[in-house]
XYZ file of C-alpha atoms in Angstrom:
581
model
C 46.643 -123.256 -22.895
C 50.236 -122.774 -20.655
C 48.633 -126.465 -18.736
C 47.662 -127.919 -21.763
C 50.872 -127.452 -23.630
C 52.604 -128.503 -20.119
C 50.300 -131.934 -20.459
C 51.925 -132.992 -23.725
C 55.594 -131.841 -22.479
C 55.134 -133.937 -19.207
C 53.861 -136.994 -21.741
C 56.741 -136.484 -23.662
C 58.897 -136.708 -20.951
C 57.958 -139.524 -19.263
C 58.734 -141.582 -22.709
C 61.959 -140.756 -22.841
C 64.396 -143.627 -22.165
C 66.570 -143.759 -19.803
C 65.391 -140.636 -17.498
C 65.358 -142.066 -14.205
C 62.695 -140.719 -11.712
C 64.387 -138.547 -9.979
C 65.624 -136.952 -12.427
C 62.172 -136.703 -14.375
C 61.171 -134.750 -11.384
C 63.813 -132.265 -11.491
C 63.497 -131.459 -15.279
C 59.655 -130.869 -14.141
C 60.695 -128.633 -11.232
C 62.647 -126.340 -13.371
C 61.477 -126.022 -16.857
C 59.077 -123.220 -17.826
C 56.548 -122.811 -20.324
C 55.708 -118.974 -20.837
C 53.823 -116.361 -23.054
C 56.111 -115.590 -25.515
C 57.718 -111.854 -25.635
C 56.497 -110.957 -28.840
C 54.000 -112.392 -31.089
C 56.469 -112.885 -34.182
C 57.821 -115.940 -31.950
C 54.342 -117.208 -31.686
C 52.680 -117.140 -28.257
C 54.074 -119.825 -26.342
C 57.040 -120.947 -25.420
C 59.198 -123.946 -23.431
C 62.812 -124.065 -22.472
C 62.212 -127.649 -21.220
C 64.531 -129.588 -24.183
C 67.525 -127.271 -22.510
C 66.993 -128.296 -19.298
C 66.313 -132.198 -20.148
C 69.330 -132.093 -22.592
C 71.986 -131.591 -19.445
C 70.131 -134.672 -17.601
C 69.865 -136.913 -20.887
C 73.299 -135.977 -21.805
C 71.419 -135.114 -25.601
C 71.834 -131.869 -28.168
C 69.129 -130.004 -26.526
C 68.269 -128.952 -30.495
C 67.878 -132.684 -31.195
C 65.655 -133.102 -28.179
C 63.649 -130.305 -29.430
C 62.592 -131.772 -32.912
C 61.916 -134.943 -31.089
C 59.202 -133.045 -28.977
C 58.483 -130.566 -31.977
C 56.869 -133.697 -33.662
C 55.396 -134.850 -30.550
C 53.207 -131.457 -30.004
C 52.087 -131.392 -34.077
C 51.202 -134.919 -33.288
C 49.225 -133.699 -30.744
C 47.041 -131.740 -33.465
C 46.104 -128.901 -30.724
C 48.536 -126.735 -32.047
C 48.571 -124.520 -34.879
C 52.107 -124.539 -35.767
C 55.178 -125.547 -33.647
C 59.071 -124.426 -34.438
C 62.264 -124.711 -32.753
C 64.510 -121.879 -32.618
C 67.677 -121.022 -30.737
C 69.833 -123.193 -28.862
C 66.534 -125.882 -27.920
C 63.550 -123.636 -27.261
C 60.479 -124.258 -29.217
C 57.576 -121.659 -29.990
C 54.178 -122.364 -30.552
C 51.156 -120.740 -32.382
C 48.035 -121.823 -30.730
C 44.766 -122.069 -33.145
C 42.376 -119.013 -33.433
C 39.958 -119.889 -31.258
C 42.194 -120.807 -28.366
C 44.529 -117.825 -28.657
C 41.433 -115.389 -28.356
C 39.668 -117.484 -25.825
C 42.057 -115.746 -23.420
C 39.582 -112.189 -24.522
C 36.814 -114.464 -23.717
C 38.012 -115.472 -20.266
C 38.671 -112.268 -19.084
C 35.281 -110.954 -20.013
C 33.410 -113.619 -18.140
C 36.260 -113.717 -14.759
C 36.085 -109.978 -14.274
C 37.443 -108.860 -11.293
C 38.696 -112.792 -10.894
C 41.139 -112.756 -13.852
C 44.754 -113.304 -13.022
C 43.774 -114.862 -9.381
C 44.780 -118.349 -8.216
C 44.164 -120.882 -5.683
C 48.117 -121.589 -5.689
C 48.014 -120.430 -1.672
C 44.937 -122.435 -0.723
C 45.100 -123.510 3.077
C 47.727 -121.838 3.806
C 48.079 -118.681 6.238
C 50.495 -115.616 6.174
C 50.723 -112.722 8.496
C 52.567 -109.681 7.499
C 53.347 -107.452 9.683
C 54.750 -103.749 8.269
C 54.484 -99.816 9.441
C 55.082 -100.623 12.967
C 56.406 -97.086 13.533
C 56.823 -95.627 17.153
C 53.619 -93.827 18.017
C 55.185 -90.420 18.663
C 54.157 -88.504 16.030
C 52.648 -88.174 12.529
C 53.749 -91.054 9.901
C 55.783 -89.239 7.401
C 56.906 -90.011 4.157
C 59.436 -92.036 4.642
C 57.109 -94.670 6.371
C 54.858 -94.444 3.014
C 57.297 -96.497 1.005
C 56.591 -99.671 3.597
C 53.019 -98.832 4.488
C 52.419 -99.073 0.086
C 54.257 -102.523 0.106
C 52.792 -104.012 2.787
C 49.417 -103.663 1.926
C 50.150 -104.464 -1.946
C 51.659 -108.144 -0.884
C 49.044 -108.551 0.760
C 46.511 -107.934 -2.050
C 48.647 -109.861 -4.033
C 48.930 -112.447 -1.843
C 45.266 -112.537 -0.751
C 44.455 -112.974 -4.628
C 47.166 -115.824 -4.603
C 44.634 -118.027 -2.550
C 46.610 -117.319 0.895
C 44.597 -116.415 3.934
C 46.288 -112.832 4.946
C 46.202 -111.202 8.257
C 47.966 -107.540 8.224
C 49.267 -106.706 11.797
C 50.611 -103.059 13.239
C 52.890 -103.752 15.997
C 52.264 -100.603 18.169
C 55.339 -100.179 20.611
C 53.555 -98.571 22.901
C 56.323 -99.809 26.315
C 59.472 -97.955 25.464
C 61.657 -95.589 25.494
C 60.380 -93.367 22.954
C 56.760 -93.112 24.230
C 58.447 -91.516 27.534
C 60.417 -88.859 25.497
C 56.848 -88.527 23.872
C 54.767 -87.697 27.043
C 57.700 -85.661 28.593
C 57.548 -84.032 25.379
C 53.381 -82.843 25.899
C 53.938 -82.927 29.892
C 56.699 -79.680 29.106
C 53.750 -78.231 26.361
C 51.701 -78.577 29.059
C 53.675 -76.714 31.383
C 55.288 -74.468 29.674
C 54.437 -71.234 31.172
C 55.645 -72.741 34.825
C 58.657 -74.347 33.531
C 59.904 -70.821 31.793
C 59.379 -72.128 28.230
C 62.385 -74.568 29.131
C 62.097 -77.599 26.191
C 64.877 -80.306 26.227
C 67.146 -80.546 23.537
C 66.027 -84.256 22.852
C 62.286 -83.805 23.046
C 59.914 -84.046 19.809
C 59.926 -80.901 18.628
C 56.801 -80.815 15.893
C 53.343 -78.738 16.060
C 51.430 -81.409 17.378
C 53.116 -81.704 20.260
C 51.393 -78.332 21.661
C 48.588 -79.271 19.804
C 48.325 -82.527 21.926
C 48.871 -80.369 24.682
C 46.423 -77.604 23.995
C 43.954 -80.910 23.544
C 44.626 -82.204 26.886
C 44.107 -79.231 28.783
C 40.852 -78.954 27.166
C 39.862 -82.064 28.123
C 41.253 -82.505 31.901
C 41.637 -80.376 34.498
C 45.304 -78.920 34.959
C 46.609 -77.965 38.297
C 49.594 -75.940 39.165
C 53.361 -78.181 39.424
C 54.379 -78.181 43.074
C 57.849 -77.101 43.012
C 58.042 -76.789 38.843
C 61.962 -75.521 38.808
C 62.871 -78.628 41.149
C 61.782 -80.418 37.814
C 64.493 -78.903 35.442
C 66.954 -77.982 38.037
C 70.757 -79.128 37.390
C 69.764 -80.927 34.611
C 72.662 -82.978 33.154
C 73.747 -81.066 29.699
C 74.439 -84.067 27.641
C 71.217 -84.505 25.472
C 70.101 -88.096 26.230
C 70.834 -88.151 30.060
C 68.819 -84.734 30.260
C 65.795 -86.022 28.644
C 66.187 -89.715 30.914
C 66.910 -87.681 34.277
C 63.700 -84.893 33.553
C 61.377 -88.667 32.637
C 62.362 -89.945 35.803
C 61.867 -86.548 38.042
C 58.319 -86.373 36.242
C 57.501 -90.075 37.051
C 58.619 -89.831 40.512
C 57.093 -86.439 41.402
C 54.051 -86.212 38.669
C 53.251 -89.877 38.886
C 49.078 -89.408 38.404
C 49.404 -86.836 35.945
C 52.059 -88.552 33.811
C 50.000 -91.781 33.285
C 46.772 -89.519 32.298
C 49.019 -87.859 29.576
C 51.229 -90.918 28.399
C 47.740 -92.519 27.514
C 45.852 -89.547 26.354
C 49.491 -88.475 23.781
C 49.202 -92.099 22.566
C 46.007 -92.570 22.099
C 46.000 -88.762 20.393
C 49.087 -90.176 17.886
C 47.690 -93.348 17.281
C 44.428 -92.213 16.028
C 46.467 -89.826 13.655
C 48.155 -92.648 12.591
C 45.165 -94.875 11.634
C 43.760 -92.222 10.119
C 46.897 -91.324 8.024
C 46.646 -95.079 6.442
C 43.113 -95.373 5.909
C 43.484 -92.215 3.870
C 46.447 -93.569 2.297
C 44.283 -96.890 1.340
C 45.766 -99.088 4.116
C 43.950 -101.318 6.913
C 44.930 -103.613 9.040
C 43.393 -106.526 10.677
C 45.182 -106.234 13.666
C 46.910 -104.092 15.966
C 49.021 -105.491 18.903
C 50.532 -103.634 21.800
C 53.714 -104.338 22.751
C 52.737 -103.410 26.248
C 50.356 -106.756 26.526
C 53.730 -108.828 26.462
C 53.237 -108.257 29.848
C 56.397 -107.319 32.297
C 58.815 -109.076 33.549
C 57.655 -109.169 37.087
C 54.789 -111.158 36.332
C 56.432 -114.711 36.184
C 53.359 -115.770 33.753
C 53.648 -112.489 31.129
C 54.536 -113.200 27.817
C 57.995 -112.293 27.893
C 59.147 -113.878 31.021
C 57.242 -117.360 29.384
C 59.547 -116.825 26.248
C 62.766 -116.011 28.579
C 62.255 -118.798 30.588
C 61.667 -121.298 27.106
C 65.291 -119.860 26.229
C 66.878 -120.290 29.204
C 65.406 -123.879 29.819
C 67.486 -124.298 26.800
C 71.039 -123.473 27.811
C 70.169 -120.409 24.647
C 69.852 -117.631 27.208
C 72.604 -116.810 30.304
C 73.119 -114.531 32.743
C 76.923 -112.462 32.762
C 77.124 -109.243 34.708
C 74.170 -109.201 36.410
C 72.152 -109.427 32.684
C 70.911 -112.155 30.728
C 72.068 -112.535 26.969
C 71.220 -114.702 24.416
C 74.004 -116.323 22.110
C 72.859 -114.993 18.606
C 76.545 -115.561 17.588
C 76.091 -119.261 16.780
C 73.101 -117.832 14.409
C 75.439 -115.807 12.347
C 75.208 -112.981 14.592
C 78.689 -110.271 15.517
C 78.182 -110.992 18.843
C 75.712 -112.247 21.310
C 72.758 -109.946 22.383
C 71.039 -108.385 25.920
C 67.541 -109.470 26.972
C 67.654 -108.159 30.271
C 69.769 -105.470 31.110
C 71.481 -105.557 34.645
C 69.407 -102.893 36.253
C 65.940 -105.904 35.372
C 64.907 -103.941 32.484
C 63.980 -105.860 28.989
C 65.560 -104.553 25.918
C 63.376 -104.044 22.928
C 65.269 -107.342 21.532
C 63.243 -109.298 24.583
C 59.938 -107.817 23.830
C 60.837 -108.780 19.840
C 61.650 -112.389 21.101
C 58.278 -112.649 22.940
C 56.437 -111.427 20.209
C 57.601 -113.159 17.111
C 56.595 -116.565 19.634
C 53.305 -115.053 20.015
C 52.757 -114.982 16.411
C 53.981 -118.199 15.834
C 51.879 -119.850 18.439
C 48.959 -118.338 16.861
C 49.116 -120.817 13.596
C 50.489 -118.778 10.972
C 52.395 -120.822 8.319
C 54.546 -117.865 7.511
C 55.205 -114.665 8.981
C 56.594 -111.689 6.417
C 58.064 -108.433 8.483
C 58.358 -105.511 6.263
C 61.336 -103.859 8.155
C 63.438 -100.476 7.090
C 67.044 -101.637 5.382
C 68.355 -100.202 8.355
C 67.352 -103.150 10.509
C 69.674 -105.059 7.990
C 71.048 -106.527 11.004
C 68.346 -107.592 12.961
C 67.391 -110.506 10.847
C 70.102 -112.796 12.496
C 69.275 -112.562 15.877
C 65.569 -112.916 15.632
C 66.381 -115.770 13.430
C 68.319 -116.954 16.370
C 65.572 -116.654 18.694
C 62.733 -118.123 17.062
C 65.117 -121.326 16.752
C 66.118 -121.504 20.073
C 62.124 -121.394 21.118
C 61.558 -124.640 18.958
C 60.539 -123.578 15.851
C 61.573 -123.295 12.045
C 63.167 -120.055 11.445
C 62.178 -120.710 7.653
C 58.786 -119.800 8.666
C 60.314 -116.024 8.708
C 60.663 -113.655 6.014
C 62.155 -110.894 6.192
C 61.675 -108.179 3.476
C 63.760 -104.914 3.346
C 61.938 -101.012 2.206
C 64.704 -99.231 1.399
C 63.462 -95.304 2.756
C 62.446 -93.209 -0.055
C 63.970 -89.820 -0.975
C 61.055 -87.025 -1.455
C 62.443 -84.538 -4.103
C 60.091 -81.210 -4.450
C 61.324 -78.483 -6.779
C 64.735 -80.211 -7.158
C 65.418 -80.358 -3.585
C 65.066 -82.823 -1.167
C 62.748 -83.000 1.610
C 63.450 -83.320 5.182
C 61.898 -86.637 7.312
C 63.021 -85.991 10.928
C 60.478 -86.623 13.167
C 62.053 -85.721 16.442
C 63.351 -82.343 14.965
C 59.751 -81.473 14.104
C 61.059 -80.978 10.524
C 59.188 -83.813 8.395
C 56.925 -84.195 5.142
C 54.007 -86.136 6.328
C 52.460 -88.832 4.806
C 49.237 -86.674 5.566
C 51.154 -83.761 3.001
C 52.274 -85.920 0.576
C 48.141 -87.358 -0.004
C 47.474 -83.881 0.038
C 49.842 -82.850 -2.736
C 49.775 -85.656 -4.881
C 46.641 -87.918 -3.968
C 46.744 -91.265 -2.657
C 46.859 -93.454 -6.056
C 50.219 -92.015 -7.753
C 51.494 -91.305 -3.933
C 51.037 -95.585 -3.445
C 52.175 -95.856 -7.639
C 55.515 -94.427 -7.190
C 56.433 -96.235 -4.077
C 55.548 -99.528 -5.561
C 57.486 -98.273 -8.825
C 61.012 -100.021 -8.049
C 62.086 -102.954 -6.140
C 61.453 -102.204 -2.582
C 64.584 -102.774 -1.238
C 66.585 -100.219 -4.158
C 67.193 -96.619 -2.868
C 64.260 -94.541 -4.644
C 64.349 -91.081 -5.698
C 60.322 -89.662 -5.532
C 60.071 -86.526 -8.106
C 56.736 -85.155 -6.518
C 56.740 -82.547 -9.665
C 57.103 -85.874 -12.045
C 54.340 -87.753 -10.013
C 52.040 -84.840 -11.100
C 52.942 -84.372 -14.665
C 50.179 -84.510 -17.899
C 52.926 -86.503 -19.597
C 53.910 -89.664 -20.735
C 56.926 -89.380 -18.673
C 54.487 -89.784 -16.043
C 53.829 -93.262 -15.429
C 50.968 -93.016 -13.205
C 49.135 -90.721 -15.545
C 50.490 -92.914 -18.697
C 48.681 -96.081 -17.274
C 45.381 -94.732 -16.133
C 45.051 -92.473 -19.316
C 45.155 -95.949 -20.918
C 42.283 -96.813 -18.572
C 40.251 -93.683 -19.056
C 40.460 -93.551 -22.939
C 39.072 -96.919 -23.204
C 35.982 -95.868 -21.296
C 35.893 -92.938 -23.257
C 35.774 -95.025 -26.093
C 32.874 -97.158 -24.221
C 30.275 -94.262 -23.347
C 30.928 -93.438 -27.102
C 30.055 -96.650 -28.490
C 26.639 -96.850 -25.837
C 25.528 -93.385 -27.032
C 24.541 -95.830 -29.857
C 24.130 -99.009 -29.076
C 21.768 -100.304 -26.061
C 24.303 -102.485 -24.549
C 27.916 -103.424 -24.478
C 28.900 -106.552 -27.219
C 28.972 -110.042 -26.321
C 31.331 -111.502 -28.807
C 34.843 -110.670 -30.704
C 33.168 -112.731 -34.189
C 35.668 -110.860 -36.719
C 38.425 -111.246 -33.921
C 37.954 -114.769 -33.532
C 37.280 -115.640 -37.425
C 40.671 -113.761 -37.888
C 39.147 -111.047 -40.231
C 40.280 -108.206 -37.905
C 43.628 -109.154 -36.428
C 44.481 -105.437 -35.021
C 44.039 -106.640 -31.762
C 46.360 -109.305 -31.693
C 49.417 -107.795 -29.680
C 46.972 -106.356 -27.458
C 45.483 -109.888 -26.940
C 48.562 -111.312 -26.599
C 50.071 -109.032 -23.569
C 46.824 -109.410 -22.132
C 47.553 -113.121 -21.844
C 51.002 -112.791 -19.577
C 48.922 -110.961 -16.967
C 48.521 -114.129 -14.818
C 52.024 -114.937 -14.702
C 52.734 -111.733 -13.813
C 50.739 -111.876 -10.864
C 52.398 -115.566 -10.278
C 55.426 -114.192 -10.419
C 54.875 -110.965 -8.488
C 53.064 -113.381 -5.376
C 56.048 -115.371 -5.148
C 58.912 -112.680 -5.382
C 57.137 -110.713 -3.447
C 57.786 -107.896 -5.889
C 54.736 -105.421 -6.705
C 56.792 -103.684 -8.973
C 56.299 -106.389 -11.291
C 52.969 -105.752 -11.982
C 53.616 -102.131 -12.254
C 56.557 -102.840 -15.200
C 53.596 -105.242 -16.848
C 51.259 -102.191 -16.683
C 53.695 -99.815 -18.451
C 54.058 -101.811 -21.413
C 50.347 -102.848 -21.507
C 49.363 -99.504 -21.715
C 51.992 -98.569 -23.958
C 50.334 -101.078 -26.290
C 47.049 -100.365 -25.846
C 47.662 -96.510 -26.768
C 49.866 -97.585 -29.991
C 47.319 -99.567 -30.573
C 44.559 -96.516 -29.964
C 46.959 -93.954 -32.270
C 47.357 -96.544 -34.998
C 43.942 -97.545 -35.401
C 40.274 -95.146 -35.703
C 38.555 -97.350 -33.736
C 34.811 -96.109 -34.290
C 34.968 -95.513 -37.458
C 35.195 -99.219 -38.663
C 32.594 -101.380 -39.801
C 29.810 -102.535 -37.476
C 31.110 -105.890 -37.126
C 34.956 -104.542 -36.329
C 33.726 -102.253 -33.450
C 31.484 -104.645 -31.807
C 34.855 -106.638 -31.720
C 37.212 -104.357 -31.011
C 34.990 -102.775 -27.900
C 34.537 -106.115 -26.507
C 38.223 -106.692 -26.629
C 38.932 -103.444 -25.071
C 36.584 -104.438 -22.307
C 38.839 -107.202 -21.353
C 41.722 -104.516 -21.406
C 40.124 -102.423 -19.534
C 39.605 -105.293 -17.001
C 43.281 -105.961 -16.967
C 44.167 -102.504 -15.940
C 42.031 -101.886 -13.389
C 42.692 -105.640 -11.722
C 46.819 -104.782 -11.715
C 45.762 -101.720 -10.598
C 43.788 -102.969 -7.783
C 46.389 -105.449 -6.434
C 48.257 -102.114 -5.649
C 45.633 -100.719 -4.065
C 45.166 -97.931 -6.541
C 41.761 -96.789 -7.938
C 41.745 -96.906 -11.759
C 40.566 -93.428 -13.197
C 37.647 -92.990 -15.418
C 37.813 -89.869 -16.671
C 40.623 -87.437 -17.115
């Protein structure tokens, strides 16, 4: 009824004298017309007379009873006030305000979608973490999010694609197969480990894999390898990758691509558990490398260069970011002809441009806070519309167990995995309480809340909701033969216990709209909250089974449509919705 109350509004408007065009548009642009807060103030309402009132230079009251008799003109209204400095609340008529009950029951699954995203594309692109060990739980917070925008967004109309960016070229994958090459070893090299090396169990166990799998022979001059090592931590672990490469070269390619395969497949298996796929996964290595003229990244070098962007000063080439917004400009190519990680970024954010999308959304840690302006800088100077990026922020999540908190370090070998935390907690209220707060707020995890019985609990609060409604179902079927069809003493207004539960059922869409557009999940989590809080005051006030015939048949085919509602929120965060408990 939101469109056909919007109908009348956009009539009324276009009466008014002296509103020029322009204008018109811009009251249309910005006024809303929403489900009212609480029922007392009817169930709709417009701030529109407010925001024509600074254009028309009017009392935004007086406005209002000009369009207060315009809607009872109307006649499709049951009763229209004004109230407060312009607003007006309507009542809709019985049949229209339960139709919403109706609708639900017939949409299923459907209710609260849209087409509002219809031909266009988004890719999102989130996780992303270096392949050199298990995902732990800090990763879970951004893993949750990325996957719920893009069941929001999916249900939105938009065509998603979900892309891990595997960097699979760098730095960190070298520390990684040094890291298995010393497991491997150990016994030759004395049980020597650098200081710098990943330190966690499945190291050896990616070790104790290999050598199961491929024949091992014995190092040729092993203490050469670790001799005069230099003691500060970082040079150590660069000098010991470059003696391995040099002297080990056959057997350090087997066991760089046998350690990453080894994490990777950890990795996938760590989000399908966790309730998250991906379309795609590209490897930073098929940028290509720089000594191939027609690679990826030397094609997006070249672009910025051809454009005065990129420059070469002491023997490496930067690119000015500064003129972006940027504290100074940035490295592509450092002077000894090695890319930076920034280069392969460039070349890859072009890639996924050229491949159509209208919008791109990276899911990044707030750490990389200060990234944004240089890839903004970038995809300009290649040609295109920097608008086309978004950029959303996961602040890290805190893990509290027992009142203390939990250690994430994945190079120290000290983590939580996201592997331990499904195990502890399950996947639904693991993915609830990361999607609990604004994604880019600090949040505090209470593993020993996320498991409570309670109401405190808001996992277990919400799907109890769910679960005592189909209690209430498989009660009502143990004597009927099928489910009811109709709400007759809801709709005739003879029963009118429902109506608050009607009426929050009847904000769900926007809630979705609103979620889809902000990019929020945790909207639709704050909408579940107080939907279940009103179904079970509802469910407490009201002995639901033992009314009369008629009531039930209502009541259960209202709480059908509830029941829908949960599990659809529910399922736009990727979380199962619980049955029994």
């Amino acid at each position: 009824m939101i469109g056909s109350l919007n109908e009348e509004i956009d009539g009324f408007l276009s009466s008014l004298v002296g509103l020029e065009e322009t204008a018109l548009n811009q009251i249309k642009d910005r006024y809303s017309s929403t489900v009212t807060d609480e029922l007392s103030k009817g169930h709709l309402t417009t701030n529109v007379c407010m925001i024509a009132a600074s254009q028309l230079k009017k009392n935004p009251k007086e406005l209002a009873g000009e369009l207060k008799k315009k809607l009872i003109g109307s006649g499709k209204f049951e009763n229209v006030e004004t109230a407060g400095p312009g607003f007006i609340n309507i009542t809709l008529k019985r049949e229209d305000f339960i139709y919403i009950i109706e609708s639900i029951n017939v949409q299923k699954s459907n209710f609260g979608s849209s087409d509002h995203g219809k031909g266009q594309s988004i890719q999102i692109e989130f996780v992303s973490a270096n392949p050199t060990g298990p995902l732990h739980v800090g990763h879970g917070r951004g893993a949750a999010y990325g996957d719920a925008i893009g069941r929001i967004l999916k249900s939105s109309g938009y065509k998603v694609q979900k892309e891990y960016y595997i960097n699979d070229a760098g730095r960190q994958i070298d520390i990684l197969t040094a890291s298995v090459f010393i497991r491997i070893y150990e016994e030759e090299l004395e049980s020597y480990f650098p200081k710098n090396a990943y330190k966690g169990s499945y190291i050896s166990d990616i070790a104790q894999l290999f050598k199961a799998k491929h024949k091992t022979n014995n190092l040729i001059d092993s203490k050469e390898l670790i001799k005069d090592l230099p003691q500060d931590e970082e040079k150590e672990i660069d000098e010991l990758i470059l003696r391995i490469k040099n002297k080990q070269n056959r057997i350090w390619i087997d066991i760089k691509s046998f350690a990453l395969s080894e994490v990777l497949q950890t990795i996938r298996t760590d989000l399908e558990n966790f309730n998250v796929s991906f379309d795609n996964w590209f490897s930073e290595s098929s940028l290509g490398d720089l000594r191939n003229d027609d690679s990826k990244i030397s094609l997006a070098i070249k672009l910025l260069e051809s454009k005065g962007l990129a420059y070469e000063e002491n023997g490496a080439i930067w690119l000015n970011t500064i003129d972006s917004g940027d504290d100074k400009n940035r490295v592509l190519i450092r002077d000894d002809g090695r890319a930076t990680y920034f280069a392969s970024d460039v070349a890859y954010h072009k890639d996924k441009i050229d491949r159509g999308f209208n919008k791109l959304i990276n899911v990044w840690g707030a750490d990389h806070h200060g990234y944004i302006k240089r890839i903004e800088a970038s995809i300009r100077g290649l040609g295109f519309d920097e608008e086309k990026l978004d950029v959303q922020l996961v602040q890290f999540a805190n893990l509290y167990k027992d009142g203390n908190k939990v250690k994430m370090s994945t190079r120290s070998g000290e983590f939580f995995s996201l592997s331990d935390l499904i195990d502890e907690i399950g996947t639904d209220a693991a993915r609830f309480y990361y999607l609990s707060k604004q994604a880019d707020q600090h949040l505090d995890f209470d593993l020993n809340l996320a498991k409570a019985d309670s109401k405190e609990n808001m996992f277990y609060y919400i799907q109890y909701a769910h679960a005592r409604i189909c209690s209430l179902q498989k009660k009502y079927m143990n004597e009927n033969s099928s489910m009811p069809m109709m709400a007759d003493t809801i709709a005739n207004g003879s029963y009118k216990n429902c109506d608050k539960l009607i009426h929050a059922m009847s904000k769900y869409p926007n809630v979705v709209s609103r979620a889809s557009s902000s990019l929020q999940p945790h909207l639709i989590i704050f909408y579940l909250k107080d939907f279940a809080h009103s179904f079970h005051s509802f469910y407490n006030d009201n002995q639901v089974l033992t009314e009369s015939k008629d009531n039930i048949e209502a009541i259960i085919f209202c709480l059908n449509a509830a029941k829908i509602v949960l599990s659809n929120g529910l399922g736009l965060l990727g979380i199962k919705p619980i049955e029994k408990m």
